[in-house]
XYZ file of C-alpha atoms in Angstrom:
302
model
C 24.451 -7.506 -9.330
C 26.665 -4.457 -8.686
C 28.105 -4.687 -5.131
C 26.970 -1.903 -2.844
C 28.515 -0.359 0.206
C 26.612 -1.485 3.292
C 25.016 0.926 5.679
C 21.914 0.661 7.903
C 19.653 0.912 4.845
C 21.282 -1.430 2.344
C 21.065 -5.185 2.165
C 23.392 -6.969 -0.286
C 20.819 -9.259 -1.831
C 19.771 -10.230 -5.320
C 16.271 -9.592 -6.595
C 14.153 -12.700 -6.220
C 10.961 -13.732 -7.897
C 9.773 -16.098 -5.188
C 7.465 -15.131 -2.373
C 9.102 -13.227 0.488
C 9.827 -15.255 3.603
C 8.342 -14.004 6.846
C 11.853 -14.285 8.294
C 14.645 -13.597 5.832
C 17.602 -16.009 5.957
C 21.169 -15.388 4.920
C 20.672 -11.792 3.822
C 23.344 -9.601 5.442
C 22.151 -6.311 6.885
C 22.674 -4.091 9.875
C 22.169 -6.324 12.886
C 20.987 -3.348 14.923
C 18.070 -2.814 12.548
C 15.853 -5.381 14.221
C 12.235 -4.885 13.295
C 9.622 -5.452 15.978
C 6.517 -6.891 14.287
C 3.578 -4.534 14.471
C 1.250 -7.144 15.919
C 3.401 -7.412 19.039
C 3.213 -3.680 19.639
C -0.551 -3.281 19.284
C -2.127 -2.144 22.530
C -4.994 -4.327 23.597
C -7.638 -2.083 25.052
C -11.260 -2.797 25.843
C -12.079 0.522 24.238
C -10.814 -0.702 20.851
C -12.713 -3.953 20.376
C -14.630 -2.259 17.591
C -15.197 1.356 16.720
C -17.335 2.181 19.729
C -19.738 -0.738 19.348
C -20.721 -2.741 22.413
C -21.762 -5.711 20.295
C -18.103 -6.372 19.485
C -17.196 -7.099 23.109
C -17.857 -10.835 22.965
C -14.507 -12.601 22.613
C -15.871 -15.664 20.854
C -17.649 -13.520 18.276
C -14.457 -11.582 17.601
C -12.504 -14.808 17.170
C -14.994 -16.143 14.636
C -14.989 -12.925 12.628
C -11.200 -12.740 12.566
C -11.014 -16.293 11.288
C -13.402 -15.636 8.395
C -11.303 -14.569 5.407
C -13.918 -15.455 2.767
C -13.823 -11.833 1.558
C -10.075 -12.011 1.036
C -7.749 -13.834 -1.348
C -4.574 -15.148 0.254
C -1.410 -14.231 -1.658
C 1.811 -16.241 -1.155
C 4.524 -14.676 1.007
C 4.996 -13.149 4.422
C 4.986 -9.464 5.358
C 4.641 -7.382 8.512
C 3.533 -4.101 6.880
C 1.921 -3.342 3.531
C 0.941 -0.334 1.426
C -1.150 -0.127 -1.747
C -1.069 2.924 -3.991
C -2.974 1.247 -6.807
C -3.762 -2.232 -8.091
C -0.257 -2.421 -9.578
C 1.764 -0.436 -7.008
C 1.799 -2.573 -3.872
C 4.803 -2.745 -1.552
C 5.565 -4.369 1.778
C 8.262 -5.138 4.312
C 8.724 -8.289 6.345
C 9.753 -8.817 9.954
C 13.438 -8.684 8.960
C 12.927 -5.331 7.186
C 13.357 -6.830 3.709
C 11.461 -4.893 1.033
C 9.163 -6.411 -1.586
C 7.203 -5.073 -4.539
C 4.177 -6.814 -6.068
C 4.896 -8.180 -9.553
C 1.282 -8.280 -10.689
C 1.382 -12.090 -10.901
C -0.374 -13.870 -8.029
C 1.470 -17.104 -8.795
C 4.868 -15.418 -8.417
C 3.890 -12.230 -6.611
C 6.968 -10.600 -5.094
C 10.320 -9.250 -6.188
C 12.786 -8.188 -3.518
C 14.082 -4.630 -3.669
C 17.510 -3.802 -2.179
C 17.373 -2.013 1.159
C 15.946 -2.383 4.625
C 12.819 -0.653 5.930
C 10.307 -1.086 8.748
C 7.454 0.944 7.228
C 6.610 1.836 3.656
C 4.178 4.084 1.791
C 3.230 3.507 -1.861
C 1.290 6.117 -3.833
C -1.081 5.963 -6.795
C 1.430 7.744 -9.055
C 4.216 5.225 -8.324
C 5.922 7.225 -5.583
C 7.313 5.121 -2.728
C 8.723 6.296 0.603
C 9.957 4.354 3.602
C 11.567 4.561 7.027
C 13.993 2.193 8.723
C 14.393 1.076 12.330
C 16.617 4.080 13.086
C 13.898 6.456 11.858
C 15.816 7.450 8.724
C 13.641 8.445 5.766
C 14.089 7.316 2.163
C 12.373 7.911 -1.176
C 12.567 5.223 -3.847
C 14.616 6.226 -6.900
C 15.225 2.804 -8.432
C 12.689 3.635 -11.146
C 14.843 6.605 -12.164
C 18.013 4.719 -13.045
C 19.559 5.163 -9.589
C 21.622 2.066 -8.763
C 21.417 2.958 -5.056
C 17.623 2.578 -5.325
C 16.874 4.982 -2.439
C 17.542 8.653 -1.710
C 17.917 9.597 1.943
C 15.755 12.560 2.995
C 16.585 14.577 6.145
C 14.408 13.941 9.186
C 13.259 11.132 11.442
C 9.949 9.244 11.322
C 8.513 5.930 12.504
C 5.458 5.733 10.211
C 5.034 7.155 6.716
C 2.295 7.334 4.095
C 2.397 8.577 0.494
C -0.762 9.481 -1.389
C 1.109 11.081 -4.280
C 4.477 12.628 -5.023
C 3.351 15.802 -3.245
C 1.119 14.375 -0.491
C 3.487 12.587 1.887
C 2.929 12.515 5.648
C 4.575 10.850 8.607
C 4.729 10.653 12.388
C 7.751 10.292 14.631
C 8.368 8.334 17.823
C 6.914 11.180 19.903
C 3.681 11.280 17.918
C 4.563 14.517 16.161
C 3.023 14.918 12.697
C 4.901 16.065 9.607
C 3.944 16.874 6.026
C 6.392 16.879 3.123
C 7.034 20.371 1.747
C 8.213 19.275 -1.676
C 11.712 20.648 -0.977
C 14.297 17.965 -0.186
C 16.600 20.555 1.398
C 13.913 21.597 3.891
C 11.490 18.702 3.608
C 9.136 18.748 6.574
C 6.640 21.097 8.165
C 5.150 20.128 11.511
C 1.362 19.923 11.722
C -0.385 20.469 15.077
C -1.608 17.325 16.776
C -0.343 13.946 17.904
C -0.744 10.620 16.066
C 0.792 7.146 15.990
C -0.334 6.154 12.495
C -1.320 8.145 9.438
C -2.842 7.579 6.009
C -2.437 10.031 3.123
C -4.529 9.681 -0.048
C -4.002 10.641 -3.675
C -6.731 13.314 -3.501
C -5.167 15.058 -0.487
C -7.280 13.335 2.165
C -5.402 12.519 5.387
C -6.551 10.385 8.310
C -4.762 9.358 11.496
C -5.077 7.552 14.814
C -3.450 8.338 18.146
C -2.065 6.166 20.939
C -5.512 5.914 22.554
C -7.000 4.624 19.298
C -8.946 7.815 18.594
C -9.545 8.539 14.904
C -9.066 11.892 13.172
C -9.482 13.326 9.670
C -7.352 16.308 8.638
C -9.328 19.515 8.116
C -6.498 22.050 8.275
C -6.787 22.521 4.504
C -10.409 23.613 4.968
C -9.810 26.629 7.189
C -10.275 24.644 10.429
C -7.970 26.098 13.086
C -8.257 22.841 15.040
C -6.697 21.051 12.042
C -8.337 17.696 12.850
C -11.930 16.446 13.143
C -12.474 13.556 15.538
C -14.425 10.650 14.031
C -16.216 8.130 16.289
C -14.546 4.744 16.733
C -11.251 3.205 17.743
C -8.444 1.958 15.483
C -4.721 1.225 15.682
C -3.886 1.282 11.963
C -5.458 3.363 9.212
C -5.030 3.799 5.472
C -6.637 6.251 3.055
C -6.654 5.668 -0.689
C -9.131 8.468 -1.371
C -11.801 10.451 0.434
C -14.176 7.516 0.096
C -11.758 4.563 0.407
C -10.587 4.603 4.027
C -9.893 1.403 5.965
C -8.522 0.552 9.391
C -7.935 -2.225 11.895
C -8.275 -2.190 15.664
C -6.223 -3.769 18.448
C -8.103 -7.052 18.102
C -7.459 -7.305 14.378
C -11.033 -6.416 13.400
C -11.313 -4.680 10.024
C -13.391 -1.572 9.306
C -14.250 0.414 6.183
C -15.418 4.027 6.224
C -19.071 4.389 5.226
C -18.861 8.024 4.178
C -21.188 9.045 7.026
C -19.426 10.688 9.967
C -22.430 9.989 12.234
C -22.193 6.251 11.571
C -18.736 5.983 10.083
C -17.659 2.342 10.139
C -18.848 -0.972 8.798
C -17.048 -4.102 9.930
C -15.590 -6.326 7.213
C -15.147 -10.048 7.944
C -11.555 -11.122 8.573
C -8.634 -10.291 10.813
C -5.609 -8.116 10.002
C -2.893 -6.144 11.792
C -1.969 -3.765 8.952
C -3.897 -2.581 5.922
C -3.295 -0.632 2.727
C -6.082 1.089 0.766
C -5.478 2.463 -2.725
C -6.996 5.276 -4.768
C -8.575 2.807 -7.212
C -10.345 0.859 -4.462
C -7.726 -1.863 -4.086
C -7.181 -3.057 -0.505
C -4.427 -5.329 0.828
C -3.655 -6.456 4.354
C -1.449 -8.655 6.522
C -2.319 -10.542 9.682
C -0.398 -11.279 12.874
C 1.132 -14.410 11.306
C 2.456 -12.351 8.386
C 0.007 -13.846 5.881
C -0.905 -11.544 2.994
C -4.423 -10.927 1.687
C -6.087 -8.896 -1.065
C -9.705 -7.825 -0.611
C -12.153 -9.467 -3.007
C -15.434 -8.682 -1.249
C -16.197 -6.030 -3.878
C -16.018 -8.600 -6.685
C -19.207 -10.460 -7.522
C -19.073 -14.203 -7.175
C-alpha cells in the first residue's frame, strides 16, 4: 500500500476482507476523532415510543418486538452507522470511525476503505459522501483513480445523506439544513428549517427529523413556501431510498416503514435498530445498539 500523509481524515490501514470489528484495534488515526456511538446519543422520550401510537407504551411489548429479528438477516461485522444506496452500494462506519464497503458476499462482507468518518451517505448511482468527527465533509473519489480516496468539500456537517450525485443533503451541529449546489467551489445552499437527521433519495425525495423527534417531508420543490410538511409520528433516524421506500427508527429502537398514506403513515416492522439505510431498489440495512448489522428480508417470501 502507498503510504499516505496522516491528517484527521486518513487512517494508515490496509484494505481487509474480514468483517469490520466494532472497535478497531491497532489502526493509527487522529486520537481526537473519537466517535460517540449513535445509540448513546439517542434521546429517550415518552413521546417517541412509536410514531404517535399509545399501544407502543408498554415496555415489555417494546422489548419483545426489539428482540424479534426474524424479518432480518444478520451479517457479520460491527458498525455504528450504515447507508444503502442500492443492493450493491452499501457503506458503513464503526465506533472508531473506520469505513467499510459491502463486498456483495455475505460470507466475507466488508472491505475497509482508507479514511475516518462518523457518518456516511451512499447513493444509488455509486456516489458516496461522509463527514468526520470535526464536521469536515468528504466525497469519495477512490473509484476515480484517486489514491487519496476522498476529496474534501468546504463546509461543516454532522449528518449527511446522498440520494444521487446531485441530490446530497446534510445538517450541521446547530440543526441547520444544507443542500449541495453541484458546485464544489460554492457547494451549499441553506434550506429553511431545523433538523437533526436527514434522508435524501434518488428521485429527489427528502425527509428529516428534528430534535423533538418530529418528522418532515421536503415540499420546497413543489411551490410550498413552508418548505416542509409535518408527518405524524416520532423518529430519531430516517432514511429515504425513494418516494415510497422510507424507513426510520425511534428512540426505543422500534422500526417503522412509510405506508404511503400521510393520514396513517407508519407500519411497525419487527426488530430493533438504532440506524437504518433504505435504498432506491427497496434494499434496507440497519445496525442495532450493539453494532450488529442486519439486512431486511421481510419482503422475501419464505
